[in-house]
Coordinates of C-alpha atoms in Angstrom, one line a residue:
M124 CA -19.0 109.1 -153.7
E125 CA -19.9 107.4 -150.4
D126 CA -17.4 107.4 -147.4
M127 CA -15.5 104.4 -146.3
I128 CA -15.2 104.5 -142.5
K129 CA -13.1 102.6 -140.0
V130 CA -13.3 103.0 -136.2
A131 CA -10.7 101.5 -133.8
A132 CA -9.3 102.1 -130.3
L133 CA -5.7 102.2 -129.6
G134 CA -6.5 102.2 -125.8
G135 CA -9.6 102.9 -123.6
L136 CA -11.6 99.7 -124.1
D137 CA -11.8 97.2 -121.3
E138 CA -9.6 99.6 -119.1
S139 CA -9.7 102.7 -117.2
G140 CA -7.7 105.5 -119.0
R141 CA -5.3 105.4 -122.1
D142 CA -8.2 106.7 -124.1
C143 CA -7.3 107.0 -127.8
Y144 CA -9.7 106.4 -130.8
V145 CA -8.9 106.4 -134.4
I146 CA -11.5 107.5 -137.0
E147 CA -10.6 106.8 -140.6
I148 CA -12.7 108.4 -143.3
N149 CA -11.4 107.3 -146.7
N150 CA -7.7 108.4 -146.6
D151 CA -8.0 110.7 -143.6
I152 CA -7.3 109.8 -140.0
F153 CA -8.6 111.8 -137.0
V154 CA -7.4 110.9 -133.6
L155 CA -9.7 111.5 -130.6
D156 CA -7.6 111.9 -127.5
C157 CA -4.3 110.3 -126.6
G158 CA -4.3 109.2 -123.1
L159 CA -2.3 107.4 -120.4
S160 CA -3.2 105.3 -117.3
L161 CA -1.5 104.7 -114.0
P162 CA -0.1 101.3 -113.3
D163 CA -1.3 99.1 -110.5
K164 CA 1.1 97.2 -108.2
T165 CA 1.6 94.4 -110.7
I166 CA 3.7 96.6 -112.9
P167 CA 6.6 97.7 -110.5
G168 CA 8.9 100.6 -111.4
V169 CA 6.6 102.0 -114.1
D170 CA 5.2 105.5 -114.0
Y171 CA 2.7 105.7 -116.9
L172 CA 1.2 103.3 -119.4
L173 CA 0.7 105.2 -122.7
A174 CA -1.6 104.3 -125.5
N175 CA 0.3 102.7 -128.4
A176 CA 1.0 105.0 -131.5
H177 CA 2.5 102.3 -133.6
Y178 CA -0.4 102.3 -136.1
L179 CA -0.3 106.1 -136.5
I180 CA 3.5 106.1 -136.9
N181 CA 3.1 103.7 -139.9
N182 CA 0.4 105.9 -141.3
K183 CA 1.5 109.4 -140.3
E184 CA 1.1 111.0 -143.6
R185 CA -2.7 110.3 -143.3
V186 CA -3.1 111.8 -139.8
R187 CA -5.1 115.0 -140.2
A188 CA -5.5 116.1 -136.6
Y189 CA -5.4 115.2 -132.9
I190 CA -8.7 116.3 -131.3
M191 CA -8.0 116.8 -127.4
T192 CA -11.5 116.9 -125.9
H193 CA -10.4 118.0 -122.5
A194 CA -7.5 118.5 -120.1
H195 CA -7.2 115.2 -118.2
D196 CA -4.1 113.0 -118.4
E197 CA -6.2 109.9 -119.4
N198 CA -7.2 112.0 -122.6
M199 CA -4.0 113.9 -123.3
G200 CA -1.1 112.4 -121.3
A201 CA 0.4 110.6 -124.3
L202 CA 0.2 113.4 -126.7
K203 CA 3.9 114.2 -126.7
Y204 CA 4.8 110.6 -127.5
F205 CA 2.3 110.6 -130.4
Y206 CA 3.1 114.0 -131.7
D207 CA 6.9 113.4 -131.8
Y208 CA 6.4 110.4 -134.2
A209 CA 3.3 111.4 -136.1
P210 CA 2.9 115.2 -136.0
A211 CA -0.4 116.8 -137.0
P212 CA -2.4 119.8 -135.8
I213 CA -3.8 119.6 -132.2
I214 CA -7.4 120.9 -132.0
C215 CA -8.4 121.8 -128.5
T216 CA -9.7 124.8 -126.6
S217 CA -7.5 127.6 -125.2
F218 CA -7.8 126.2 -121.7
T219 CA -6.7 122.7 -122.7
K220 CA -3.9 124.1 -124.8
K221 CA -2.6 125.9 -121.6
I222 CA -2.7 122.8 -119.5
I223 CA -0.9 120.7 -122.1
E224 CA 1.8 123.4 -122.2
T225 CA 1.9 123.4 -118.4
Q226 CA 2.3 119.5 -118.4
F227 CA 5.2 120.0 -120.9
I228 CA 6.9 122.5 -118.5
F229 CA 6.4 120.2 -115.5
N230 CA 8.1 117.4 -117.4
K231 CA 10.9 119.6 -118.7
L232 CA 9.8 118.9 -122.4
K233 CA 10.4 121.4 -125.1
V234 CA 8.5 120.5 -128.3
P235 CA 7.0 123.2 -130.4
L236 CA 3.3 122.2 -131.0
D237 CA 0.9 123.0 -133.8
F238 CA -2.4 124.1 -132.1
I239 CA -5.7 124.9 -133.6
I240 CA -7.7 126.8 -130.9
V241 CA -11.5 126.4 -131.0
P242 CA -14.2 127.5 -128.6
P243 CA -15.8 124.5 -126.9
T244 CA -19.0 125.0 -129.1
S245 CA -18.0 125.8 -132.6
S246 CA -17.3 124.3 -136.1
L247 CA -14.2 123.8 -138.1
E248 CA -13.3 122.5 -141.6
M249 CA -10.3 120.1 -141.5
A250 CA -9.3 118.0 -144.5
S251 CA -12.4 119.2 -146.4
R252 CA -14.6 117.9 -143.7
K253 CA -16.9 119.6 -141.2
L254 CA -16.1 119.1 -137.6
H255 CA -18.6 120.3 -134.9
F256 CA -17.7 120.8 -131.3
F257 CA -20.3 120.9 -128.5
Q258 CA -19.4 121.9 -124.9
T259 CA -20.1 119.3 -122.3
A260 CA -20.3 119.4 -118.5
H261 CA -17.3 117.6 -116.9
N262 CA -14.8 118.3 -114.2
A263 CA -12.2 119.4 -116.7
A264 CA -13.0 123.0 -117.8
Y265 CA -14.2 123.8 -121.3
S266 CA -14.4 120.1 -122.3
F267 CA -16.3 119.2 -125.6
G268 CA -17.6 116.3 -127.7
V269 CA -17.1 116.3 -131.3
A270 CA -19.2 115.3 -134.4
I271 CA -17.5 114.5 -137.7
E272 CA -19.5 114.9 -140.8
T273 CA -19.6 112.0 -143.4
T274 CA -21.7 111.2 -146.3
K275 CA -23.6 108.6 -144.1
G276 CA -24.2 111.1 -141.2
N277 CA -22.4 112.3 -138.2
I278 CA -19.9 110.2 -136.2
V279 CA -20.4 111.7 -132.6
Y280 CA -17.9 111.2 -129.8
T281 CA -19.2 112.3 -126.4
S282 CA -16.0 112.1 -124.5
D283 CA -16.7 112.6 -120.8
F284 CA -20.0 114.4 -119.9
I285 CA -22.9 114.6 -117.6
V286 CA -26.3 116.2 -118.1
D287 CA -26.6 119.2 -115.7
Y288 CA -28.9 122.0 -116.3
S289 CA -28.1 124.0 -113.3
V290 CA -24.3 124.9 -113.9
K291 CA -23.9 128.7 -114.2
T292 CA -20.1 128.7 -114.5
P293 CA -19.2 129.1 -118.2
A294 CA -16.4 126.6 -118.0
F295 CA -18.6 123.8 -117.0
I296 CA -21.9 124.3 -118.8
F297 CA -23.6 121.6 -120.8
D298 CA -24.6 123.1 -124.2
I299 CA -28.0 121.5 -124.8
K300 CA -28.6 124.0 -127.6
A301 CA -25.6 122.8 -129.6
L302 CA -26.6 119.2 -129.1
S303 CA -30.1 119.9 -130.3
A304 CA -28.6 121.4 -133.6
L305 CA -26.6 118.2 -134.1
S306 CA -29.8 116.2 -133.9
E307 CA -31.1 118.0 -137.0
K308 CA -28.8 115.8 -139.0
P309 CA -28.7 112.0 -138.9
T310 CA -26.1 110.5 -136.4
F311 CA -24.5 107.5 -138.1
L312 CA -22.4 106.3 -135.2
L313 CA -22.4 107.5 -131.6
M314 CA -19.5 106.7 -129.3
S315 CA -20.3 107.3 -125.5
D316 CA -18.5 107.2 -122.3
S317 CA -19.3 104.0 -120.3
K318 CA -17.4 104.6 -117.0
A319 CA -20.5 105.0 -114.9
A320 CA -23.0 103.1 -117.2
N321 CA -23.9 100.5 -114.5
L322 CA -25.3 103.2 -112.2
E323 CA -28.9 104.3 -112.3
G324 CA -30.3 107.8 -112.6
Y325 CA -28.4 111.0 -113.4
C326 CA -25.0 111.8 -112.2
A327 CA -26.2 115.3 -111.2
P328 CA -26.4 116.4 -108.4
F329 CA -24.2 113.6 -106.8
H330 CA -21.1 115.2 -108.3
R331 CA -21.2 118.3 -106.2
L332 CA -18.8 118.5 -103.4
S333 CA -20.1 121.8 -101.8
P334 CA -23.3 120.5 -100.1
L335 CA -21.1 117.8 -98.4
I336 CA -18.5 120.1 -96.9
E337 CA -20.2 123.5 -96.7
K338 CA -21.0 123.1 -92.9
Y339 CA -17.2 122.9 -92.2
F340 CA -16.8 126.3 -93.8
K341 CA -19.9 127.8 -92.1
T342 CA -19.0 126.9 -88.5
G343 CA -15.6 128.7 -89.0
N344 CA -14.1 127.7 -85.8
K345 CA -11.1 125.6 -87.1
R346 CA -8.6 125.7 -89.9
I347 CA -9.4 123.7 -92.8
V348 CA -6.8 121.8 -94.9
I349 CA -8.3 120.3 -98.1
D350 CA -6.7 118.2 -100.9
C351 CA -7.9 117.8 -104.5
F352 CA -6.4 116.3 -107.6
W353 CA -5.0 119.1 -109.7
Q354 CA -7.0 118.4 -113.0
N355 CA -10.3 118.3 -111.1
F356 CA -11.1 121.8 -111.9
Y357 CA -14.7 121.6 -111.1
R358 CA -13.9 120.7 -107.4
I359 CA -11.2 123.3 -107.3
S360 CA -13.9 125.9 -108.5
E361 CA -16.3 124.7 -105.8
I362 CA -13.6 125.2 -103.0
I363 CA -13.0 128.7 -104.3
D364 CA -16.7 129.4 -104.2
L365 CA -17.1 128.2 -100.7
C366 CA -13.9 130.4 -99.6
K367 CA -15.5 133.5 -101.2
E368 CA -19.0 132.7 -99.7
F369 CA -17.7 132.4 -96.3
N370 CA -14.8 134.9 -96.3
K371 CA -12.1 132.5 -96.0
K372 CA -8.4 133.2 -96.9
M373 CA -6.7 130.8 -99.2
F374 CA -3.1 129.5 -98.7
F375 CA -1.6 127.4 -101.5
Y376 CA 0.3 124.5 -99.8
N377 CA 3.4 124.2 -102.0
D378 CA 4.9 125.4 -105.2
F379 CA 3.0 123.0 -107.4
T380 CA -0.3 124.2 -105.9
R381 CA 0.8 127.7 -106.4
Q382 CA 1.8 127.2 -110.1
I383 CA -1.7 125.5 -110.8
M384 CA -3.7 128.2 -108.9
E385 CA -1.7 131.0 -110.6
L386 CA -2.5 129.4 -114.0
L387 CA -6.2 129.4 -113.2
M388 CA -6.0 133.0 -112.0
N389 CA -4.3 134.1 -115.2
L390 CA -6.9 132.3 -117.3
N391 CA -9.7 134.0 -115.3
P392 CA -8.3 137.0 -113.3
T393 CA -11.7 137.7 -111.6
R394 CA -12.1 134.2 -110.3
I395 CA -9.9 134.7 -107.1
P396 CA -9.4 138.1 -105.7
P397 CA -5.8 138.8 -104.8
S398 CA -6.9 139.8 -101.3
M399 CA -8.3 136.2 -100.7
V400 CA -4.8 134.7 -101.3
V401 CA -2.3 134.4 -98.3
K402 CA 1.3 135.0 -99.3
K403 CA 3.9 132.6 -98.0
E404 CA 5.3 135.0 -95.6
D405 CA 1.9 135.9 -94.2
L406 CA 0.8 132.4 -93.2
L407 CA 1.2 132.8 -89.5
R408 CA -0.5 136.2 -89.5
V409 CA -3.9 134.9 -90.5
R410 CA -6.4 133.5 -87.8
E411 CA -6.6 129.8 -88.0
Q412 CA -10.4 129.9 -88.2
D413 CA -10.2 132.2 -91.3
L414 CA -7.7 130.0 -93.2
V415 CA -8.1 127.2 -95.9
I416 CA -4.9 125.5 -96.8
L417 CA -5.3 124.0 -100.3
L418 CA -3.1 121.1 -101.5
L419 CA -3.2 120.1 -105.1
G420 CA -1.4 117.1 -106.5
K421 CA -1.3 114.2 -109.0
G422 CA -1.5 110.5 -108.5
R423 CA 0.6 109.0 -105.8
E424 CA 2.6 112.2 -105.2
M425 CA -0.4 113.8 -103.5
Y426 CA -0.9 111.0 -100.9
E427 CA 3.0 110.9 -100.3
E428 CA 2.9 114.6 -99.5
L429 CA 0.0 114.0 -97.0
I430 CA 2.2 111.4 -95.3
K431 CA 5.1 113.8 -95.3
I432 CA 2.8 116.3 -93.5
V433 CA 2.0 113.9 -90.7
D434 CA 5.6 112.7 -90.4
G435 CA 6.9 116.3 -90.3
T436 CA 9.1 115.8 -93.3
N437 CA 7.3 118.2 -95.4
E438 CA 9.1 121.3 -96.7
D439 CA 7.1 123.9 -94.9
K440 CA 7.4 123.0 -91.2
R441 CA 4.9 125.7 -90.3
I442 CA 2.2 123.4 -91.6
K443 CA 1.4 120.6 -89.1
L444 CA -1.9 119.0 -88.5
N445 CA -3.4 119.0 -85.1
D446 CA -6.7 118.9 -83.0
R447 CA -7.4 122.4 -84.1
D448 CA -7.7 121.4 -87.8
I449 CA -10.2 119.8 -90.1
F450 CA -8.8 117.8 -92.9
I451 CA -11.1 117.3 -95.9
S452 CA -10.3 114.9 -98.7
A453 CA -11.8 116.0 -102.0
A454 CA -9.7 113.6 -103.9
M455 CA -11.5 110.3 -104.7
A456 CA -8.8 107.6 -105.2
T457 CA -8.8 105.5 -108.4
P458 CA -8.5 101.8 -108.2
T459 CA -4.7 102.0 -108.8
L460 CA -4.2 104.5 -105.8
E461 CA -6.4 103.0 -103.2
T462 CA -3.6 101.3 -101.4
I463 CA -1.6 104.4 -100.7
A464 CA -4.8 106.5 -100.3
T465 CA -5.8 104.1 -97.4
R466 CA -2.2 104.3 -95.8
S467 CA -2.3 108.2 -96.0
N468 CA -5.7 108.3 -94.5
D469 CA -4.5 106.1 -91.6
Y470 CA -1.6 108.5 -90.9
L471 CA -4.1 111.5 -91.0
Y472 CA -6.1 110.0 -88.2
R473 CA -3.1 109.9 -86.0
T474 CA -2.8 113.7 -86.0
G475 CA -5.8 114.5 -83.8
A476 CA -7.3 116.4 -86.7
E477 CA -10.9 116.0 -87.6
V478 CA -10.8 113.9 -90.8
V479 CA -13.5 114.2 -93.3
L480 CA -13.4 111.4 -95.8
I481 CA -16.2 111.5 -98.4
P482 CA -17.4 108.0 -99.5
K483 CA -17.9 107.3 -103.3
S484 CA -21.6 106.6 -102.5
Q485 CA -22.2 110.3 -101.7
L486 CA -19.7 111.9 -104.3
S487 CA -19.7 110.8 -107.9
S488 CA -17.1 111.4 -110.6
M489 CA -18.4 113.3 -113.5
H490 CA -19.2 110.5 -115.9
P491 CA -22.6 109.7 -117.4
R492 CA -24.9 107.4 -115.5
Q493 CA -27.8 105.7 -117.1
D494 CA -30.2 108.5 -117.5
D495 CA -27.3 110.9 -118.8
L496 CA -26.7 108.2 -121.5
K497 CA -30.4 107.8 -122.4
F498 CA -30.5 111.6 -122.9
F499 CA -27.9 111.5 -125.5
L500 CA -29.3 108.4 -127.3
S501 CA -32.9 109.8 -127.3
V502 CA -31.7 113.2 -128.8
L503 CA -29.4 111.7 -131.5
K504 CA -31.0 108.4 -132.3
P505 CA -27.9 106.9 -133.8
K506 CA -28.0 104.3 -136.4
Y507 CA -25.0 102.5 -134.9
Y508 CA -23.8 102.7 -131.2
L509 CA -20.3 102.0 -129.9
P510 CA -19.7 102.2 -126.1
V511 CA -16.3 103.3 -125.2
R512 CA -14.2 104.4 -122.2
G513 CA -14.5 101.9 -119.4
N514 CA -13.9 98.2 -118.2
Y515 CA -15.8 95.5 -120.0
V516 CA -18.6 95.4 -117.3
N517 CA -19.2 99.2 -118.0
L518 CA -19.1 98.6 -121.8
M519 CA -21.7 95.8 -121.5
A520 CA -23.9 97.9 -119.2
N521 CA -23.9 100.8 -121.8
A522 CA -24.8 98.4 -124.6
R523 CA -27.6 96.8 -122.7
L524 CA -29.0 100.2 -121.9
A525 CA -28.9 101.1 -125.5
L526 CA -30.8 97.9 -126.4
S527 CA -33.5 98.7 -123.9
M528 CA -34.2 102.2 -125.5
G529 CA -36.6 101.2 -128.2
I530 CA -35.0 103.5 -130.8
G531 CA -34.1 100.9 -133.4
L532 CA -30.8 99.7 -131.7
N533 CA -30.4 96.0 -131.4
H534 CA -27.6 93.2 -131.4
T535 CA -26.7 94.0 -135.1
N536 CA -26.0 97.7 -134.6
V537 CA -24.6 97.8 -131.1
F538 CA -21.0 96.9 -130.8
I539 CA -18.6 95.9 -128.0
L540 CA -15.1 95.9 -129.2
D541 CA -11.5 95.3 -127.7
N542 CA -8.6 97.6 -128.4
G543 CA -7.2 97.0 -131.9
M544 CA -10.5 95.6 -133.3
Q545 CA -11.6 97.5 -136.2
L546 CA -15.3 98.5 -137.0
C547 CA -15.4 99.0 -140.8
F548 CA -18.3 100.4 -142.9
N549 CA -18.3 99.9 -146.6
E550 CA -19.7 102.3 -149.2
H551 CA -23.2 101.0 -148.6
G552 CA -22.8 101.5 -144.8
R553 CA -22.7 97.8 -144.0
P554 CA -20.6 97.1 -140.8
T555 CA -17.9 94.5 -140.7
I556 CA -15.7 93.8 -137.5
L557 CA -12.1 92.9 -138.1
P558 CA -10.3 91.1 -135.3
N559 CA -7.0 92.6 -133.9
N560 CA -3.9 92.2 -135.9
P561 CA -1.0 93.0 -133.5
N562 CA 1.3 93.4 -136.4
E563 CA -0.8 96.0 -138.0
M564 CA -2.4 97.7 -134.9
P565 CA -0.5 96.8 -131.7
T566 CA -2.4 98.1 -128.6
H567 CA -0.2 96.8 -125.8
P568 CA 0.7 99.8 -123.5
I569 CA 3.9 101.7 -124.0
L570 CA 5.5 101.6 -120.4
V571 CA 7.3 104.5 -119.3
D572 CA 9.5 105.0 -116.3
G573 CA 11.1 108.3 -115.2
R574 CA 9.9 111.7 -116.5
G575 CA 11.1 111.2 -120.0
V576 CA 8.3 110.0 -122.3
S577 CA 11.0 108.6 -124.6
T578 CA 12.2 106.3 -121.8
N579 CA 10.4 103.1 -122.9
I580 CA 10.9 99.9 -121.1
S581 CA 10.1 96.4 -122.3
E582 CA 7.7 93.9 -120.9
N583 CA 10.7 91.7 -120.1
I584 CA 12.2 94.3 -117.7
V585 CA 8.8 94.5 -116.0
N586 CA 8.6 90.7 -115.6
D587 CA 12.2 90.7 -114.1
R588 CA 11.1 93.5 -111.6
R589 CA 7.9 91.5 -110.8
Q590 CA 10.1 88.4 -110.1
L591 CA 12.4 90.4 -108.0
S592 CA 9.8 91.8 -105.9
V593 CA 8.1 88.4 -105.3
D594 CA 11.0 85.9 -105.1
G595 CA 14.3 87.9 -104.8
V596 CA 17.4 87.2 -106.5
V597 CA 20.3 84.7 -106.2
I598 CA 23.8 85.6 -107.5
V599 CA 26.5 82.9 -107.8
A600 CA 29.9 84.0 -109.2
L601 CA 33.4 82.5 -109.7
S602 CA 36.6 83.0 -111.6
V603 CA 38.2 80.6 -114.1
S604 CA 41.6 80.5 -115.8
L605 CA 41.0 79.6 -119.4
K606 CA 44.7 78.8 -119.8
E607 CA 44.7 76.3 -116.9
K608 CA 41.2 75.1 -117.4
R609 CA 40.3 75.4 -113.8
I610 CA 38.4 77.4 -111.2
I611 CA 40.8 79.8 -109.5
A612 CA 38.4 81.9 -107.2
G613 CA 35.1 81.1 -105.6
P614 CA 32.3 80.3 -105.9
D615 CA 30.6 83.0 -103.9
C616 CA 26.7 82.9 -103.5
Q617 CA 24.7 85.8 -102.5
M618 CA 20.9 86.1 -101.8
R619 CA 18.6 89.2 -101.6
G620 CA 15.0 89.0 -100.9
F621 CA 15.0 85.2 -101.1
V622 CA 15.7 83.6 -97.8
Y623 CA 17.7 84.8 -94.7
V624 CA 21.3 84.0 -95.5
K625 CA 22.4 82.9 -92.1
E626 CA 19.6 80.3 -92.0
A627 CA 20.3 79.0 -95.5
E628 CA 24.0 77.8 -95.5
P629 CA 23.0 74.3 -96.8
L630 CA 21.1 75.8 -99.6
L631 CA 23.9 78.1 -100.5
K632 CA 26.4 75.3 -100.5
S633 CA 24.2 73.2 -102.8
I634 CA 23.7 76.1 -105.2
S635 CA 27.5 76.7 -105.2
N636 CA 28.1 72.9 -105.9
I637 CA 25.7 72.9 -108.8
F638 CA 27.3 76.0 -110.4
V639 CA 31.1 74.5 -109.8
D640 CA 29.9 71.2 -111.3
E641 CA 28.5 72.8 -114.4
V642 CA 31.6 75.0 -114.9
T643 CA 34.1 72.2 -114.2
T644 CA 32.3 69.8 -116.8
A645 CA 32.4 72.6 -119.4
L646 CA 36.1 73.5 -118.8
S647 CA 37.1 69.8 -119.6
V648 CA 36.2 70.1 -123.3
D649 CA 37.7 72.3 -126.0
N650 CA 35.9 75.5 -127.2
T651 CA 34.3 76.3 -123.8
N652 CA 31.1 78.3 -124.5
F653 CA 30.5 80.5 -121.3
D654 CA 27.1 81.7 -122.3
E655 CA 26.0 78.1 -122.7
I656 CA 27.4 77.4 -119.2
K657 CA 25.4 80.2 -117.7
V658 CA 22.2 78.9 -119.3
N659 CA 22.7 75.4 -118.1
A660 CA 23.6 76.5 -114.6
R661 CA 20.7 78.9 -114.3
E662 CA 18.3 76.1 -115.4
R663 CA 19.7 73.5 -113.0
I664 CA 19.8 75.9 -110.0
R665 CA 16.2 77.1 -110.9
R666 CA 14.9 73.5 -110.8
F667 CA 16.8 72.7 -107.6
I668 CA 15.4 75.8 -105.7
K669 CA 11.9 75.1 -107.0
R670 CA 12.1 71.6 -105.8
E671 CA 13.5 72.5 -102.3
N672 CA 11.4 75.4 -101.3
G673 CA 8.8 76.2 -104.1
R674 CA 10.4 79.6 -104.8
D675 CA 11.3 81.1 -108.2
P676 CA 14.0 83.7 -107.7
M677 CA 15.9 85.5 -110.4
I678 CA 19.2 83.6 -110.8
I679 CA 22.3 85.4 -112.1
P680 CA 25.4 83.3 -112.6
L681 CA 28.6 85.3 -113.2
I682 CA 31.8 84.0 -114.6
V683 CA 35.0 86.0 -114.5
V684 CA 37.5 84.6 -117.2
K685 CA 41.3 85.3 -116.7

């Protein structure tokens, strides 16, 4: 019997992050990654945007496994939310398992998880179906892609990768032999990362930090302070290697950095010799020119910590940047972090330290460029091709590249989808694309504020916050006696973030008069409906303010009934 196949994205298409792809084969669902993304400034008060698990919750009895390809938030950050409501075994490497558990500890989450640990290159049978994993070179250690066997051929998901033949560190090798073995069987559908598909050539060697900063370690006449995102394990590994090569001592800036580095040391005890690590109490005993201070962080928190160092409000007052320091930024800001990154860089220049900012034109993130993608396409020669992971411009660049390869891919077997659209293959292998049905498969992000993943907030709340941040708020209040049918106190009108109150007395008076008029009129009839009064007053005041000064503040009418 031929397999019936359905492929859909719950996140990750036409966006950066929130990667989550659903593979349905007959009655079995395999989930590839469960990610989050960071909000931009248009979503105030929100910490994370999670992929939407509604479809999986409604079909939880069919979910066979979550396959976590590597330890990055955009791939695993929503796992707790998914697992709570639709539990299933989590397939990952031992390294990824440790990072997931560490994330849960950081966020004070206590949920027992069902892990199935696999080597990055291996095979596993799940739900009477063979899964083949192949190690990929990415900045997350021991990352892998996956091939799921079907009667029509393999469904291959590359996740993040680059083609790099020169890596010797086992955590970051690209297993070409495993990929070659996959090519011996037909590839029915290939799903490839698109984030750098608009860039020519190979990513390697432009992903390497070491050649760009080696000279600062070599000269050895200044103390080095260097920052890095905590999940960029490849760059952390490069920094460690440079310290070992040039006999530098490493000091871990804060408790968070120490926790992450201790985790890495426990996973690979020989990676960092204990003699290379400076204890907290020994910081001032090491010569400045022999010292490298490492700061690891996540998102905004890392840049905020840099600003604290410059301001002198950081916890360890012994660490203060001056003209005897070199500050190197090994953290490339994502689009949602560029504003605060620019501000922190501006602060750093005020210290007198030599500031080294590496432009993106010289240092690439480890995502496949056009020649990397061509390599996968030419080796696997898929019957169908689905670009994933990236904004629309990246998906299109990936699709156009596939069309140019001359391997039988054309406009009938290369697909560009949106989140929630379903790519279906019947028993004969013919494809059909179903439009997104928000009732069946909603893909709007789950908005989370605070550290609790269960603390969901609605779009209405975000809209209120956005309105408050742009136009402020007007609060108008009074008290009425229901028995006497009259106003007994007020009105009192307050404004915040709207206009300067002392210069707005006429406006305050007009708003108060509108409110009084609306309440007085309503009190003159029987069965006074105070909810209706508030709605009518809010609308009249809104129209008045819009007409007077073109603003649209949040309006909150309050009536105290006595």
